[in-house]
Short mmCIF file of C-alpha atoms and ligand atoms in Angstrom, two decimals:
data_model
loop_
_atom_site.label_atom_id
_atom_site.label_comp_id
_atom_site.label_asym_id
_atom_site.label_seq_id
_atom_site.Cartn_x
_atom_site.Cartn_y
_atom_site.Cartn_z
CA MET J 59 17.31 -17.79 40.63
CA VAL J 60 19.14 -20.97 41.39
CA PHE J 61 22.89 -20.91 40.14
CA ASN J 62 23.80 -24.60 39.61
CA TRP J 63 21.96 -27.99 39.58
CA ASN J 64 22.12 -29.24 42.93
CA ASP J 65 20.58 -25.99 43.96
CA ALA J 66 17.84 -26.84 41.61
CA LYS J 67 17.28 -30.06 42.16
CA ARG J 68 17.04 -29.09 46.24
CA SER J 69 15.41 -25.86 44.96
CA ALA J 70 12.33 -28.25 43.36
CA GLY J 71 12.93 -31.00 46.04
CA ALA J 72 13.41 -32.73 43.16
CA GLU J 73 14.59 -36.57 44.36
CA ASN J 74 16.35 -37.75 40.15
CA ASP J 75 18.06 -35.20 38.00
CA SER J 76 14.63 -36.12 35.77
CA ASP J 77 12.80 -34.57 37.59
CA VAL J 78 14.50 -31.10 37.79
CA PRO J 79 11.12 -29.23 35.75
CA LEU J 80 12.00 -27.16 32.97
CA GLU J 81 12.18 -23.58 34.83
CA TYR J 82 15.17 -24.70 36.58
CA ARG J 83 16.16 -25.91 33.67
CA TYR J 84 16.26 -22.75 31.65
CA GLN J 85 17.06 -20.61 34.83
CA LEU J 86 20.47 -23.04 34.97
CA LEU J 87 21.30 -22.07 30.72
CA ILE J 88 20.49 -18.99 30.80
CA ASP J 89 22.85 -18.53 34.01
CA ALA J 90 25.42 -20.93 32.28
CA VAL J 91 25.56 -18.41 29.17
CA GLN J 92 28.82 -15.54 29.71
CA ASP J 93 28.97 -13.86 25.92
CA TYR J 94 24.86 -12.26 26.57
CA ALA J 95 23.56 -10.54 29.74
CA ILE J 96 20.28 -11.81 30.00
CA PHE J 97 18.26 -10.41 32.64
CA MET J 98 14.63 -9.28 33.49
CA LEU J 99 13.93 -5.52 34.32
CA ASP J 100 10.24 -5.13 36.60
CA PRO J 101 7.70 -2.59 34.97
CA ALA J 102 9.39 0.77 36.43
CA GLY J 103 12.73 -1.01 34.80
CA ARG J 104 14.12 -1.61 37.67
CA VAL J 105 16.65 -5.08 37.66
CA ALA J 106 15.05 -8.05 38.56
CA SER J 107 16.96 -10.97 37.49
CA TRP J 108 20.48 -11.44 36.76
CA ASN J 109 23.10 -14.06 34.98
CA SER J 110 27.17 -14.88 34.66
CA GLY J 111 27.34 -12.86 31.17
CA ALA J 112 25.62 -9.37 32.46
CA ARG J 113 28.54 -9.96 35.44
CA LYS J 114 30.37 -9.87 32.80
CA ILE J 115 29.90 -7.93 30.68
CA LYS J 116 28.52 -5.34 33.15
CA GLY J 117 30.93 -6.41 36.01
CA TYR J 118 28.13 -5.47 38.77
CA ALA J 119 27.30 -8.89 40.96
CA ALA J 120 23.82 -9.81 41.03
CA ASP J 121 23.18 -8.53 44.80
CA GLU J 122 24.55 -5.29 43.80
CA ILE J 123 22.83 -4.77 40.80
CA ILE J 124 19.40 -6.44 41.57
CA GLY J 125 16.73 -3.85 42.63
CA ARG J 126 18.56 -0.58 41.59
CA HIS J 127 17.14 1.34 37.84
CA PHE J 128 18.90 0.19 34.77
CA SER J 129 19.72 3.50 33.65
CA ILE J 130 22.93 3.18 35.44
CA PHE J 131 24.51 1.09 32.15
CA TYR J 132 23.54 4.43 30.14
CA THR J 133 26.04 7.40 29.51
CA PRO J 134 25.27 10.52 31.41
CA GLU J 135 24.08 11.91 28.22
CA ASP J 136 21.92 8.73 27.06
CA VAL J 137 20.61 10.01 31.33
CA ALA J 138 19.73 13.17 30.14
CA ALA J 139 18.72 12.75 26.59
CA ASP J 140 16.02 10.27 28.72
CA LYS J 141 16.73 7.70 26.48
CA PRO J 142 16.44 4.44 28.93
CA GLY J 143 12.68 6.08 29.42
CA ARG J 144 12.20 5.89 25.59
CA GLU J 145 13.13 2.42 25.15
CA LEU J 146 10.85 0.81 28.23
CA VAL J 147 7.61 3.26 25.95
CA LEU J 148 8.92 1.96 22.47
CA ALA J 149 9.36 -1.72 24.15
CA THR J 150 6.09 -1.43 25.84
CA THR J 151 4.14 0.04 22.90
CA GLN J 152 5.74 -2.38 19.52
CA GLY J 153 6.81 -5.35 21.89
CA ARG J 154 10.67 -4.91 22.00
CA ALA J 155 13.42 -2.06 21.34
CA GLU J 156 16.84 -2.81 19.23
CA ASP J 157 19.90 -0.43 19.64
CA GLN J 158 23.42 -0.44 19.50
CA GLY J 159 24.95 2.20 21.17
CA TRP J 160 27.94 2.95 24.29
CA ARG J 161 27.02 1.31 27.21
CA VAL J 162 28.36 1.73 31.39
CA ARG J 163 30.51 -1.03 33.22
CA ARG J 164 30.35 -0.56 37.27
CA ASP J 165 34.13 0.58 36.87
CA GLY J 166 32.89 3.26 34.60
CA SER J 167 34.64 1.77 31.24
CA ARG J 168 32.50 2.22 28.21
CA PHE J 169 31.33 -1.43 25.87
CA TRP J 170 29.64 -0.88 22.37
CA ALA J 171 26.44 -2.45 23.22
CA ASP J 172 24.33 -4.24 21.16
CA VAL J 173 20.76 -4.62 22.65
CA THR J 174 17.62 -5.96 22.69
CA ILE J 175 14.50 -4.83 25.42
CA THR J 176 11.32 -7.20 24.95
CA ALA J 177 7.80 -6.57 26.86
CA VAL J 178 6.28 -9.18 28.60
CA HIS J 179 3.35 -10.11 29.51
CA ASP J 180 1.25 -12.09 31.12
CA SER J 181 -1.25 -14.16 29.73
CA SER J 182 -4.03 -11.63 30.69
CA GLY J 183 -2.24 -8.98 28.66
CA ALA J 184 -0.39 -7.28 31.77
CA LEU J 185 2.96 -6.13 31.85
CA LEU J 186 5.16 -8.41 33.60
CA GLY J 187 8.48 -6.57 32.92
CA PHE J 188 10.69 -6.78 30.25
CA ALA J 189 13.55 -9.07 29.13
CA LYS J 190 16.60 -7.32 28.76
CA VAL J 191 19.65 -9.38 26.19
CA THR J 192 22.52 -7.14 26.17
CA ARG J 193 25.87 -8.45 23.61
CA ASP J 194 29.52 -6.31 24.18
CA MET J 195 30.48 -5.84 20.78
CA THR J 196 33.66 -4.17 21.49
CA GLU J 197 36.05 -6.11 19.96
CA ARG J 198 33.84 -6.55 16.50
CA MET J 199 33.90 -3.09 16.23
CA ARG J 200 37.65 -3.12 16.36
CA LEU J 201 38.23 -5.61 14.81
CA ALA J 202 35.76 -3.89 11.50
CA GLU J 203 37.79 -0.61 12.03
CA LEU J 204 41.20 -2.52 11.88
CA GLU J 205 39.41 -4.19 8.39
CA HIS J 206 38.50 -0.25 7.53
CA ALA J 207 41.67 0.93 8.12
CA SER J 208 43.83 -1.85 6.42
CA GLU J 209 41.50 -1.43 2.90
CA MET J 210 42.10 2.18 3.45
CA SER J 211 45.83 1.64 3.52
CA ALA J 212 45.98 -0.83 0.81
CA GLN J 213 44.21 1.84 -1.47
CA MET J 214 46.43 4.61 -0.22
CA GLN J 215 49.67 2.42 -1.16
CA LEU J 216 48.11 1.91 -4.60
CA VAL J 217 47.31 5.87 -5.29
CA ARG J 218 51.12 6.00 -4.21
CA GLU J 219 52.35 3.28 -6.74
CA ASP J 220 50.72 4.74 -9.52
CA GLU J 221 51.42 7.51 -8.87
CA GLN J 222 55.10 6.93 -8.65
CA ARG J 223 55.01 5.47 -11.41
CA ARG J 224 53.92 8.60 -13.23
CA VAL J 225 56.53 10.22 -11.76
CA ALA J 226 59.07 7.76 -12.61
CA ARG J 227 57.43 8.61 -16.30
CA GLU J 228 57.32 12.02 -16.57
CA LEU J 229 60.99 11.97 -15.73
CA HIS J 230 62.30 9.20 -18.04
CA ASP J 231 59.60 10.94 -21.40
CA ASP J 232 60.11 14.20 -20.74
CA LEU J 233 62.65 15.26 -18.86
CA GLY J 234 65.58 12.37 -20.07
CA GLN J 235 64.19 13.96 -24.27
CA GLN J 236 65.33 17.29 -23.03
CA LEU J 237 69.36 16.50 -21.43
CA THR J 238 69.45 14.44 -23.65
CA ALA J 239 68.90 17.09 -26.72
CA LEU J 240 70.54 19.25 -24.67
CA LYS J 241 73.28 17.24 -24.34
CA MET J 242 72.95 16.65 -28.36
CA GLY J 243 73.46 20.36 -28.34
CA ILE J 244 76.46 20.89 -26.62
CA ALA J 245 78.21 18.49 -28.71
CA ALA J 246 77.12 20.11 -32.29
CA LEU J 247 78.22 23.17 -31.08
CA GLU J 248 81.96 21.69 -30.80
CA PRO J 249 83.49 21.46 -33.79
CA ARG J 250 81.96 24.58 -35.00
CA LEU J 251 84.08 26.49 -31.71
CA ALA J 252 87.23 24.36 -32.23
CA SER J 253 87.03 26.02 -36.27
CA SER J 254 87.66 29.37 -34.78
CA SER J 255 90.42 31.14 -33.24
CA SER J 256 92.54 29.61 -30.91
CA ASP J 257 91.17 31.00 -28.15
CA GLN J 258 88.04 28.89 -28.00
CA GLN J 259 89.85 26.22 -26.68
CA ALA J 260 88.85 27.12 -23.42
CA GLY J 261 85.13 27.04 -24.75
CA ILE J 262 85.65 23.09 -26.06
CA ALA J 263 86.78 21.61 -22.67
CA ALA J 264 83.88 24.01 -20.82
CA ALA J 265 81.36 22.09 -23.59
CA GLY J 266 83.16 18.78 -22.61
CA GLU J 267 82.87 19.51 -19.05
CA LEU J 268 79.07 20.67 -19.82
CA GLN J 269 78.32 17.22 -21.09
CA ARG J 270 80.16 14.93 -18.45
CA GLN J 271 77.86 16.97 -16.20
CA ILE J 272 74.87 16.57 -18.08
CA ASP J 273 75.53 12.82 -18.34
CA SER J 274 75.54 12.76 -14.75
CA MET J 275 72.36 14.27 -14.24
CA MET J 276 70.59 11.86 -17.00
CA ALA J 277 72.21 8.44 -14.68
CA SER J 278 70.48 10.54 -11.71
CA LEU J 279 67.44 10.58 -13.02
CA ARG J 280 67.85 7.32 -14.26
CA ARG J 281 68.59 5.91 -10.60
CA ILE J 282 65.40 8.20 -9.25
CA ALA J 283 63.03 6.61 -11.61
CA ALA J 284 63.89 3.15 -11.24
CA ASN J 285 63.67 3.72 -7.25
CA LEU J 286 59.99 4.96 -7.69
CA ARG J 287 58.72 2.30 -10.07
CA PRO J 288 60.87 -0.76 -11.50
CA PRO J 289 60.81 0.40 -14.87
CA MET J 290 61.85 -3.44 -15.45
CA LEU J 291 58.54 -4.73 -14.52
CA ASP J 292 56.76 -2.05 -16.91
CA ASP J 293 58.52 -3.20 -19.49
CA LEU J 294 60.05 -6.61 -19.34
CA GLY J 295 57.14 -8.08 -16.57
CA PHE J 296 57.23 -9.24 -13.15
CA SER J 297 59.32 -12.67 -13.91
CA ALA J 298 61.28 -11.16 -16.59
CA ALA J 299 62.00 -8.51 -14.11
CA LEU J 300 62.88 -11.22 -11.11
CA GLU J 301 65.07 -13.30 -13.56
CA TRP J 302 66.72 -9.49 -14.36
CA MET J 303 67.35 -8.16 -10.70
CA VAL J 304 68.60 -11.59 -9.54
CA ASP J 305 70.65 -12.12 -12.16
CA ASP J 306 72.26 -8.75 -12.10
CA PHE J 307 72.12 -8.96 -7.85
CA SER J 308 74.20 -12.28 -8.24
CA HIS J 309 76.66 -10.17 -10.76
CA ARG J 310 77.22 -7.62 -8.72
CA PHE J 311 78.00 -9.36 -5.56
CA LYS J 312 79.46 -12.65 -6.56
CA VAL J 313 76.27 -14.68 -4.63
CA ALA J 314 75.60 -17.73 -6.82
CA ALA J 315 71.52 -17.28 -7.22
CA THR J 316 68.74 -19.64 -8.32
CA LEU J 317 65.76 -18.22 -9.32
CA ARG J 318 62.43 -20.99 -9.68
CA ILE J 319 59.15 -19.16 -10.41
CA ASN J 320 55.83 -20.64 -11.35
CA ILE J 321 53.76 -17.98 -11.33
CA ASP J 322 52.16 -16.20 -15.08
CA ASP J 323 52.80 -12.71 -15.15
CA ALA J 324 48.94 -12.93 -16.36
CA ASP J 325 47.32 -13.80 -13.04
CA LEU J 326 49.12 -11.20 -10.93
CA THR J 327 47.68 -8.00 -10.19
CA SER J 328 49.78 -4.42 -10.82
CA PHE J 329 50.02 -3.71 -7.39
CA ALA J 330 50.87 -7.61 -6.30
CA ALA J 331 54.10 -7.91 -9.07
CA THR J 332 55.06 -4.38 -7.42
CA ASN J 333 54.61 -5.58 -3.91
CA LEU J 334 56.33 -9.65 -4.51
CA TYR J 335 59.26 -7.54 -6.62
CA ARG J 336 59.66 -5.25 -4.06
CA ILE J 337 59.89 -8.21 -1.08
CA VAL J 338 62.50 -10.37 -3.07
CA GLN J 339 64.35 -6.70 -3.86
CA GLU J 340 64.47 -6.13 -0.04
CA ALA J 341 65.80 -9.71 0.38
CA LEU J 342 68.14 -9.52 -1.79
CA THR J 343 69.46 -6.25 -0.23
CA ASN J 344 69.74 -8.20 2.78
CA VAL J 345 71.66 -11.44 1.77
CA ALA J 346 74.41 -8.14 -0.05
CA ARG J 347 74.54 -6.21 4.06
CA HIS J 348 74.18 -9.02 6.25
CA ALA J 349 74.84 -12.46 5.10
CA GLN J 350 78.04 -13.43 3.86
CA ALA J 351 76.69 -15.57 1.68
CA SER J 352 78.03 -17.54 -0.50
CA GLU J 353 74.33 -19.01 -2.30
CA VAL J 354 70.85 -17.07 -2.00
CA VAL J 355 67.78 -19.24 -3.30
CA VAL J 356 64.62 -17.02 -4.95
CA GLU J 357 61.22 -19.13 -5.33
CA ILE J 358 57.99 -17.92 -6.27
CA SER J 359 55.72 -20.68 -6.42
CA SER J 360 51.69 -20.99 -6.43
CA ASP J 361 48.86 -23.62 -5.88
CA ALA J 362 45.25 -23.29 -6.27
CA ASN J 363 44.50 -21.57 -3.19
CA LEU J 364 47.88 -19.57 -1.92
CA CYS J 365 51.49 -18.49 -3.50
CA THR J 366 54.40 -18.97 -1.54
CA ILE J 367 57.65 -16.21 -2.29
CA TYR J 368 60.80 -17.73 -0.48
CA VAL J 369 64.21 -16.09 0.01
CA ALA J 370 66.83 -18.24 1.89
CA ASP J 371 70.37 -17.46 2.09
CA ASN J 372 73.29 -19.70 3.53
CA GLY J 373 74.95 -17.35 5.33
CA CYS J 374 75.74 -15.66 9.27
CA GLY J 375 72.16 -15.94 10.80
CA THR J 376 70.97 -13.83 13.09
CA THR J 377 69.09 -14.19 16.10
CA VAL J 378 65.29 -13.21 16.16
CA GLU J 379 66.17 -10.09 18.39
CA ASP J 380 68.62 -8.55 15.84
CA ALA J 381 66.31 -9.30 13.26
CA GLY J 382 63.63 -7.12 15.28
CA LYS J 383 65.52 -4.46 16.51
CA ARG J 384 64.09 -1.02 16.54
CA GLY J 385 65.09 1.71 13.17
CA SER J 386 65.71 -1.43 10.92
CA PHE J 387 62.74 -1.34 8.25
CA GLY J 388 63.86 -3.40 5.75
CA LEU J 389 62.06 -6.65 7.42
CA LEU J 390 59.06 -4.38 8.75
CA GLY J 391 58.74 -2.97 5.10
CA MET J 392 57.85 -6.52 3.37
CA ARG J 393 55.68 -6.98 6.09
CA GLU J 394 53.85 -4.73 5.27
CA ARG J 395 52.96 -5.75 1.45
CA VAL J 396 52.71 -8.79 2.98
CA ARG J 397 49.72 -7.18 4.71
CA LEU J 398 48.73 -6.00 2.44
CA LEU J 399 47.85 -8.61 0.10
CA ARG J 400 46.31 -10.71 3.28
CA GLY J 401 49.32 -12.77 4.22
CA THR J 402 51.64 -13.33 6.08
CA LEU J 403 55.30 -13.91 6.92
CA THR J 404 57.70 -15.67 8.49
CA ILE J 405 61.71 -15.56 9.15
CA ASP J 406 63.51 -18.22 10.47
CA SER J 407 67.42 -18.28 10.86
CA ALA J 408 70.03 -18.21 13.83
CA PRO J 409 73.58 -17.23 13.92
CA GLY J 410 75.40 -19.38 11.44
CA LYS J 411 72.20 -21.33 10.27
CA GLY J 412 71.50 -18.47 7.01
CA PHE J 413 68.15 -16.47 6.45
CA ARG J 414 65.37 -17.33 5.18
CA ILE J 415 61.93 -15.26 4.60
CA ALA J 416 58.79 -17.21 3.13
CA ALA J 417 55.39 -15.00 2.65
CA GLN J 418 52.56 -16.36 2.02
CA VAL J 419 49.36 -14.14 0.35
CA PRO J 420 45.89 -15.57 -0.74
CA ILE J 421 45.67 -16.32 -4.53
CA SER J 422 42.12 -13.79 -4.32
CA ALA J 423 44.45 -10.99 -3.15
CA ILE J 424 46.98 -11.48 -6.26
CA ARG J 425 44.97 -12.33 -8.75
CA PRO J 426 43.81 -9.58 -11.63
CA ASP J 427 40.03 -10.04 -11.39
CA GLU J 428 38.60 -11.73 -14.08
CA THR J 429 34.84 -10.33 -14.25
CA PRO J 430 35.22 -7.37 -17.10
CA PRO J 431 35.10 -3.67 -15.84
CA ALA J 432 31.48 -2.62 -16.75
N1 ADP N 47 70.12 -11.86 5.10
C1 ADP N 47 70.56 -11.40 6.34
N2 ADP N 47 71.40 -12.62 7.00
C2 ADP N 47 71.32 -12.62 7.65
N3 ADP N 47 70.96 -10.83 8.76
C3 ADP N 47 69.85 -10.60 8.33
C4 ADP N 47 69.36 -10.62 6.66
N4 ADP N 47 68.73 -10.60 6.68
C5 ADP N 47 68.23 -9.65 8.01
N5 ADP N 47 69.29 -9.57 8.77
C6 ADP N 47 69.51 -8.77 10.02
O1 ADP N 47 68.01 -8.46 10.18
C7 ADP N 47 68.23 -7.20 10.22
C8 ADP N 47 67.03 -6.09 10.14
O2 ADP N 47 66.87 -6.15 8.36
P1 ADP N 47 66.17 -4.70 7.94
O3 ADP N 47 64.93 -4.49 8.77
O4 ADP N 47 65.72 -5.26 6.30
O5 ADP N 47 67.06 -3.75 8.73
P2 ADP N 47 68.85 -3.09 7.65
O6 ADP N 47 69.00 -3.71 6.42
O7 ADP N 47 68.62 -1.62 7.43
O8 ADP N 47 69.43 -3.28 8.95
C9 ADP N 47 69.21 -6.50 10.08
O9 ADP N 47 69.83 -5.76 10.70
C10 ADP N 47 70.56 -7.80 9.78
O10 ADP N 47 70.35 -7.76 11.39
MG1 MG N 48 67.75 -4.21 5.39
#
């Protein structure tokens, strides 16, 4: 085995670079490969050559591993089940064996490997050994798992929003109606109580008190339902609901608020609309709570690829550490919503310099599927 160009030249007795034979060039190429362990086994399964990639992935230096049986790379369970032996038999009879599974590094840690073992024969057909190529797929597997988890979490969020919408509607339509009916019933009792004897005056007062209690129950019910699901969003659509929210915010907190919006309600799934609405809502809540601002700008814009949500105030601002402090879930929640839409969230602030939030999400994550359901 040659490990560098000068080695190769010396071993080949070559004067010029161009005299280095192909065989050595291949050896150098194989050794240069870092992401694959590429090595040979003799017919009995003992390691016969080693490359840099193998050293990197498995952790053994060439002189530690050459001559050892390759079952050392397998887990004890696999060795007990003679998986290494079976793979060599398969490679011998079929020409090659492929496998994905856990393998063990020198330090005992495990990695997820993609393995190919190919039988190598000489010109007379006699088995010379096996070429083994192993790739460490651990990172890829983690990424795939993360993607899966993220899809699951988006799915759960979807189910949750649906459920909340249903509960909000039930609260409003069913319980709300019943409370209204109850209140009307009590109101109808009043004149009858009034026309009867004077000791009924206490009854009238009690009926009035009951009506006030029902009013307060109805207000609670509306508040709970609105928190579960912004009713504006269903009633008015995204743009109008946002206008209403920004307007209401401006009146309530005496902050001049500007809304610029250039996206069509029809271009948003209900999931995206809810998430964008909640992001702006949380950002405005923070302006009211922390900023002491006199102005805030909310902007929703889109081009062919991206939708950008921008909320900026001219208030007291904060440090990055403050915005990331433990126990604050508003910004975390915003990040999570943006992540569910496969986007990114950027926060830009400094003491005295206002607070700006920019969320960018790909259009493909918010647009309703154009293919009609089958
Ligand atoms: N518009 C803003 N102006 C100044 N500071 C802000 C603003 N928005 C957020 N912050 C800072 O970031 C922190 C985290 O915000 P958030 O996660 O929403 O938590 P909470 O509002 O519950 O404190 C706030 O406590 C505040 O210090
Ligand atoms: Mg907050």
